[in-house]
Amino acid sequence: MSDNYGTNDRISLLQQLKINDSEQTIMINGNDKKNPLLLFLHGGPGTPQIGYARRYQKELEKHFTVVNWDQRGAGLSYSREIPGSSMTMAQMTADAIDVTERLCKQFSKQKIYVAGYSWGSVLALNVLQLRPDLYHAYIGISQVVNIQKEEMEAYRQLTTWSRENKHRMLDKLLRFIGPPPWNGQLKQALFLFGIEMKGGGFTHKRLAVLKVGSRMLFGEPYGVRGSLLAARGQMFSLKHLWGELLRFDAEESVSSIKVPCCFISGRFDLTVPGSISHGFYKQVKAPYKEWFWFENSAHSPHLEEPDLFAEVLSRFATFHL
């Protein structure tokens, strides 16, 4: 797709790129294309945000040229022709580096900012280990450290809360599924349901997740067709990448990050409990690092408190000056 630059240096662009033999889609938006570039690595695996991102990043676009990318096998980048053998962390890392290099060339930049959200935060850590020279700084949103530790901590917090508040339904549910790890998908699904009951899932307020879904289903550029692609892509991505994600342990594999870091966690997040992320933040070595709790968010602070998110990032991101 061709560039679509508006007046006063605004940019709004949906573009297909051939990334390592796979057609992939990026969306670029900003008030001034001379602003620093911010690449978002979405969650999942396979949960893209092009379908709704613009509703939540208006304030962010004042400070950055924001790039949303549907990763290999996800969203508008999903295709039945993508071989399952290519759905690996190594390939995703290579794709992210390729996207970054193309953005630098397209916008005549030497470096960009990178934000990793949930699964994307794992991908970002891998990218930063290989090519820190491409990035001004890193923003880790709901930073994944070790899925198994995070599930144990979430189970502990849910159990304590349900007993202290005499929430019989949740208490019975947790007793039924027992502590992790779980064999089979049923207990995993029931645990995620319990997290949602407590307001610790995708969003803290239940209505917010419905708004995200409706904006994806009925808005541009996804609509019904794009949403169906996204659903297929999510199942495809999870099938091939979940095993690698389960084996990932940032505390063992990432002792340092060579760029400045900003970590953000929602206070109510039980999908990736912030206590585990904060432990990694304290441990990891970096030239500069900051930590922020978003007090009214669960797993998606950039969507739940978008104005605060833009404020935090605009204050943090001075490393390109």
Coordinates of C-alpha atoms in Angstrom, one line a residue:
M1 CA 0.0 0.0 0.0
S2 CA 1.2 3.5 -0.7
D3 CA 2.1 6.2 1.8
N4 CA -0.8 8.4 2.8
Y5 CA 0.7 11.6 4.3
G6 CA -1.7 14.2 5.4
T7 CA -1.2 18.0 5.8
N8 CA 1.1 19.4 8.6
D9 CA 3.2 16.3 8.5
R10 CA 0.5 14.1 9.9
I11 CA 0.7 10.4 8.9
S12 CA -1.9 7.7 8.6
L13 CA -0.8 4.6 6.8
L14 CA -1.7 0.9 6.5
Q15 CA 1.0 -1.0 4.7
Q16 CA 1.8 -4.5 3.7
L17 CA 5.5 -5.6 3.8
K18 CA 7.2 -8.8 2.7
I19 CA 9.1 -9.7 5.9
N20 CA 11.3 -12.8 5.6
D21 CA 9.1 -14.4 2.9
S22 CA 5.8 -13.6 4.8
E23 CA 3.3 -10.8 3.9
Q24 CA 2.8 -8.8 7.1
T25 CA 0.8 -5.7 7.9
I26 CA 1.8 -2.5 9.8
M27 CA -0.2 0.6 10.6
I28 CA 1.6 3.9 11.2
N29 CA -0.1 6.9 12.7
G30 CA 1.1 10.2 14.2
N31 CA 0.5 14.0 14.3
D32 CA 4.0 14.7 13.0
K33 CA 6.2 12.2 11.1
K34 CA 9.3 14.0 12.5
N35 CA 8.4 12.7 16.0
P36 CA 10.3 9.7 17.3
L37 CA 9.0 6.3 16.1
L38 CA 7.4 3.9 18.6
L39 CA 7.0 0.3 17.6
F40 CA 4.4 -1.8 19.5
L41 CA 4.9 -5.5 19.9
H42 CA 1.5 -6.9 20.6
G43 CA 0.4 -9.5 23.0
G44 CA -0.8 -13.1 22.6
P45 CA 0.9 -15.0 21.1
G46 CA -1.3 -13.9 18.1
T47 CA -3.4 -11.1 19.7
P48 CA -2.9 -8.1 17.5
Q49 CA -4.2 -4.6 18.2
I50 CA -4.4 -2.8 14.8
G51 CA -8.2 -3.5 14.9
Y52 CA -8.7 -1.1 17.8
A53 CA -5.4 0.6 18.6
R54 CA -6.3 4.1 17.2
R55 CA -9.2 4.5 19.7
Y56 CA -6.7 4.4 22.5
Q57 CA -3.6 6.2 21.2
K58 CA -4.8 9.6 20.2
E59 CA -2.8 11.3 22.9
L60 CA 0.2 9.1 22.2
E61 CA 0.2 10.2 18.6
K62 CA 1.0 13.7 19.7
H63 CA 4.4 12.6 20.9
F64 CA 5.3 9.6 18.7
T65 CA 4.8 8.2 15.3
V66 CA 3.1 5.0 16.5
V67 CA 3.6 1.8 14.6
N68 CA 1.3 -1.2 15.2
W69 CA 2.4 -4.4 13.6
D70 CA 0.4 -7.6 13.1
Q71 CA 3.1 -10.2 13.7
R72 CA 3.6 -13.2 11.5
G73 CA 0.5 -15.4 11.7
A74 CA -1.6 -12.8 13.6
G75 CA -4.5 -10.6 12.5
L76 CA -4.1 -9.2 8.9
S77 CA -0.7 -11.0 8.7
Y78 CA -2.4 -14.4 9.1
S79 CA -2.5 -16.8 6.1
R80 CA -3.1 -20.5 5.7
E81 CA 0.1 -20.5 3.6
I82 CA 2.4 -19.7 6.6
P83 CA 4.2 -22.9 7.6
G84 CA 3.8 -23.8 11.2
S85 CA 7.6 -24.5 11.3
S86 CA 8.2 -20.8 10.8
M87 CA 6.3 -19.9 14.0
T88 CA 9.2 -19.8 16.4
M89 CA 10.6 -17.2 18.8
A90 CA 13.8 -17.0 16.6
Q91 CA 11.7 -16.2 13.5
M92 CA 9.5 -13.7 15.3
T93 CA 12.7 -12.0 16.6
A94 CA 14.2 -11.8 13.1
D95 CA 10.9 -10.4 11.8
A96 CA 10.8 -7.7 14.5
I97 CA 14.4 -6.7 13.7
D98 CA 13.6 -6.6 10.0
V99 CA 10.5 -4.4 10.6
T100 CA 12.7 -2.0 12.8
E101 CA 15.4 -1.7 10.1
R102 CA 12.7 -0.9 7.5
L103 CA 11.2 1.7 9.7
C104 CA 14.5 3.3 10.3
K105 CA 15.2 3.5 6.6
Q106 CA 11.7 4.7 5.7
F107 CA 11.8 7.6 8.2
S108 CA 15.6 8.3 8.0
K109 CA 16.1 7.4 11.7
Q110 CA 19.0 5.6 13.3
K111 CA 17.0 4.3 16.2
I112 CA 13.4 3.9 17.4
Y113 CA 11.5 3.2 20.7
V114 CA 10.1 -0.2 21.2
A115 CA 7.2 -1.2 23.5
G116 CA 6.4 -4.9 24.3
Y117 CA 3.0 -5.8 25.7
S118 CA 2.6 -9.2 27.5
W119 CA 3.8 -11.8 24.9
G120 CA 5.3 -8.9 23.1
S121 CA 7.4 -8.1 26.1
V122 CA 9.1 -11.5 25.8
L123 CA 9.7 -10.9 22.1
A124 CA 11.1 -7.5 22.9
L125 CA 13.6 -8.9 25.4
N126 CA 14.8 -11.3 22.7
V127 CA 15.1 -8.5 20.1
L128 CA 17.0 -6.3 22.6
Q129 CA 19.5 -9.0 23.4
L130 CA 20.5 -9.2 19.7
R131 CA 20.1 -5.6 18.4
P132 CA 20.1 -3.0 21.2
D133 CA 21.8 -0.6 18.7
L134 CA 18.4 -0.2 16.9
Y135 CA 16.5 1.2 19.9
H136 CA 16.6 4.4 22.0
A137 CA 14.8 2.7 24.9
Y138 CA 12.3 0.0 25.9
I139 CA 8.8 0.1 27.4
G140 CA 7.8 -3.2 29.0
I141 CA 4.0 -3.3 29.5
S142 CA 2.7 -6.2 31.7
Q143 CA 6.2 -7.7 31.5
V144 CA 6.2 -11.5 31.2
V145 CA 9.0 -13.1 33.3
N146 CA 8.0 -16.7 33.8
I147 CA 4.5 -18.0 33.0
Q148 CA 4.6 -20.8 35.5
K149 CA 5.6 -18.5 38.4
E150 CA 3.0 -16.0 37.3
E151 CA 0.2 -18.6 37.3
M152 CA 1.3 -19.8 40.8
E153 CA 1.3 -16.2 42.1
A154 CA -2.1 -15.4 40.5
Y155 CA -3.6 -18.6 42.0
R156 CA -2.2 -17.7 45.4
Q157 CA -3.7 -14.1 45.2
L158 CA -7.0 -15.4 44.0
T159 CA -7.3 -18.0 46.7
T160 CA -6.4 -15.5 49.4
W161 CA -8.9 -13.0 48.1
S162 CA -11.8 -15.4 47.7
R163 CA -11.4 -16.7 51.3
E164 CA -10.9 -13.3 52.9
N165 CA -14.0 -12.0 51.1
K166 CA -16.0 -15.2 51.4
H167 CA -16.6 -15.4 47.7
R168 CA -17.9 -19.0 47.7
M169 CA -18.3 -19.4 43.9
L170 CA -14.7 -18.4 43.2
D171 CA -13.4 -20.4 46.2
K172 CA -15.2 -23.6 45.0
L173 CA -13.8 -23.0 41.5
L174 CA -10.2 -22.7 42.7
R175 CA -10.6 -25.8 44.9
F176 CA -11.9 -27.7 41.9
I177 CA -9.1 -26.8 39.5
G178 CA -6.3 -26.9 42.2
P179 CA -3.0 -25.1 41.9
P180 CA -1.0 -25.0 38.6
P181 CA 0.4 -26.6 36.5
W182 CA -2.7 -28.0 34.9
N183 CA -3.1 -30.8 32.4
G184 CA -5.6 -30.0 29.7
Q185 CA -7.2 -26.8 28.6
L186 CA -10.4 -27.0 30.8
K187 CA -8.7 -26.1 34.1
Q188 CA -6.7 -23.4 32.3
A189 CA -9.9 -21.9 30.9
L190 CA -11.6 -22.1 34.3
F191 CA -8.7 -20.3 35.9
L192 CA -8.8 -17.5 33.3
F193 CA -12.6 -17.2 34.0
G194 CA -11.8 -16.9 37.7
I195 CA -9.3 -14.1 36.9
E196 CA -12.0 -12.3 35.0
M197 CA -14.4 -12.7 37.9
K198 CA -11.9 -10.9 40.1
G199 CA -11.3 -8.1 37.5
G200 CA -7.7 -9.1 37.0
G201 CA -7.9 -10.1 33.3
F202 CA -7.6 -8.2 30.0
T203 CA -9.2 -5.2 31.6
H204 CA -10.2 -4.4 35.2
K205 CA -13.6 -3.1 34.3
R206 CA -15.6 -5.7 32.5
L207 CA -17.3 -3.2 30.1
A208 CA -14.0 -2.1 28.8
V209 CA -13.2 -5.5 27.2
L210 CA -16.5 -5.4 25.4
K211 CA -15.7 -2.0 24.0
V212 CA -12.4 -3.2 22.7
G213 CA -14.1 -6.2 21.0
S214 CA -16.8 -4.1 19.4
R215 CA -14.3 -1.6 18.1
M216 CA -12.4 -4.4 16.5
L217 CA -15.4 -6.2 15.1
F218 CA -17.3 -3.1 13.7
G219 CA -14.5 -0.6 13.0
E220 CA -11.7 -0.1 10.5
P221 CA -9.4 -1.6 9.4
Y222 CA -10.6 -5.0 10.7
G223 CA -14.3 -5.3 10.6
V224 CA -15.9 -8.8 10.5
R225 CA -13.4 -10.3 8.0
G226 CA -10.3 -9.0 9.9
S227 CA -11.7 -10.2 13.2
L228 CA -12.2 -13.7 11.8
L229 CA -8.7 -13.6 10.5
A230 CA -7.5 -12.5 13.9
A231 CA -9.4 -15.4 15.6
R232 CA -7.8 -17.9 13.3
G233 CA -4.4 -16.3 13.7
Q234 CA -4.6 -16.4 17.5
M235 CA -5.3 -20.2 17.5
F236 CA -2.6 -20.8 15.0
S237 CA 0.0 -18.7 16.9
L238 CA -0.9 -20.2 20.3
K239 CA -0.6 -23.7 18.9
H240 CA 3.0 -23.1 17.7
L241 CA 4.4 -20.6 20.2
W242 CA 2.8 -21.4 23.6
G243 CA 5.4 -24.1 24.3
E244 CA 8.3 -21.7 23.8
L245 CA 6.6 -19.1 25.9
L246 CA 6.1 -21.6 28.8
R247 CA 9.8 -22.4 28.8
F248 CA 10.8 -18.8 28.8
D249 CA 12.4 -17.5 32.1
A250 CA 13.6 -13.9 31.9
E251 CA 15.3 -14.2 35.3
E252 CA 17.6 -16.9 33.9
S253 CA 18.1 -15.7 30.3
V254 CA 18.1 -11.8 30.6
S255 CA 20.5 -10.5 33.2
S256 CA 20.8 -7.1 31.5
I257 CA 19.2 -4.8 28.9
K258 CA 21.5 -2.4 27.2
V259 CA 19.0 0.4 26.7
P260 CA 17.0 2.5 29.1
C261 CA 13.8 0.8 30.3
C262 CA 10.4 1.8 31.6
F263 CA 8.2 -1.0 33.1
I264 CA 4.4 -0.5 33.5
S265 CA 2.0 -2.9 35.3
G266 CA -1.6 -2.7 36.2
R267 CA -2.3 -2.9 39.9
F268 CA -5.1 -5.4 39.4
D269 CA -3.3 -7.6 36.8
L270 CA -3.6 -11.3 37.6
T271 CA -2.8 -12.5 34.1
V272 CA 0.8 -11.3 34.6
P273 CA 1.0 -10.3 38.3
G274 CA 3.0 -7.1 38.7
S275 CA 4.8 -8.5 41.8
I276 CA 6.7 -10.9 39.5
S277 CA 7.4 -8.2 36.9
H278 CA 8.6 -5.9 39.6
G279 CA 11.0 -8.5 40.9
F280 CA 12.6 -8.7 37.4
Y281 CA 12.7 -4.9 37.2
K282 CA 14.7 -4.8 40.4
Q283 CA 17.1 -7.5 39.3
V284 CA 17.8 -6.6 35.7
K285 CA 20.7 -4.4 34.9
A286 CA 20.1 -1.4 32.6
P287 CA 21.7 2.0 32.0
Y288 CA 18.5 3.6 33.3
K289 CA 15.2 2.1 34.5
E290 CA 11.8 3.2 35.9
W291 CA 8.8 1.5 37.3
F292 CA 5.1 2.6 37.2
W293 CA 2.0 1.1 38.8
F294 CA -1.2 2.0 36.9
E295 CA -3.7 2.0 39.8
N296 CA -6.9 1.5 37.8
S297 CA -5.7 -1.2 35.4
A298 CA -5.4 -4.9 35.1
H299 CA -3.5 -6.5 32.2
S300 CA -3.9 -3.7 29.6
P301 CA -2.8 -0.4 31.2
H302 CA -2.1 1.3 27.8
L303 CA -5.8 0.7 26.9
E304 CA -7.3 1.2 30.3
E305 CA -5.5 4.5 31.2
P306 CA -4.4 5.8 27.8
D307 CA -3.9 9.4 28.8
L308 CA -1.7 8.4 31.7
F309 CA 0.2 6.0 29.4
A310 CA 0.9 8.8 26.9
E311 CA 2.0 11.1 29.7
V312 CA 4.4 8.5 31.2
L313 CA 5.9 7.7 27.8
S314 CA 6.3 11.3 26.7
R315 CA 8.2 12.1 29.9
F316 CA 10.3 8.9 29.7
A317 CA 11.2 9.1 26.1
T318 CA 13.9 11.8 26.0
F319 CA 16.7 9.5 24.8
H320 CA 16.5 10.5 21.1
L321 CA 17.2 14.2 21.9

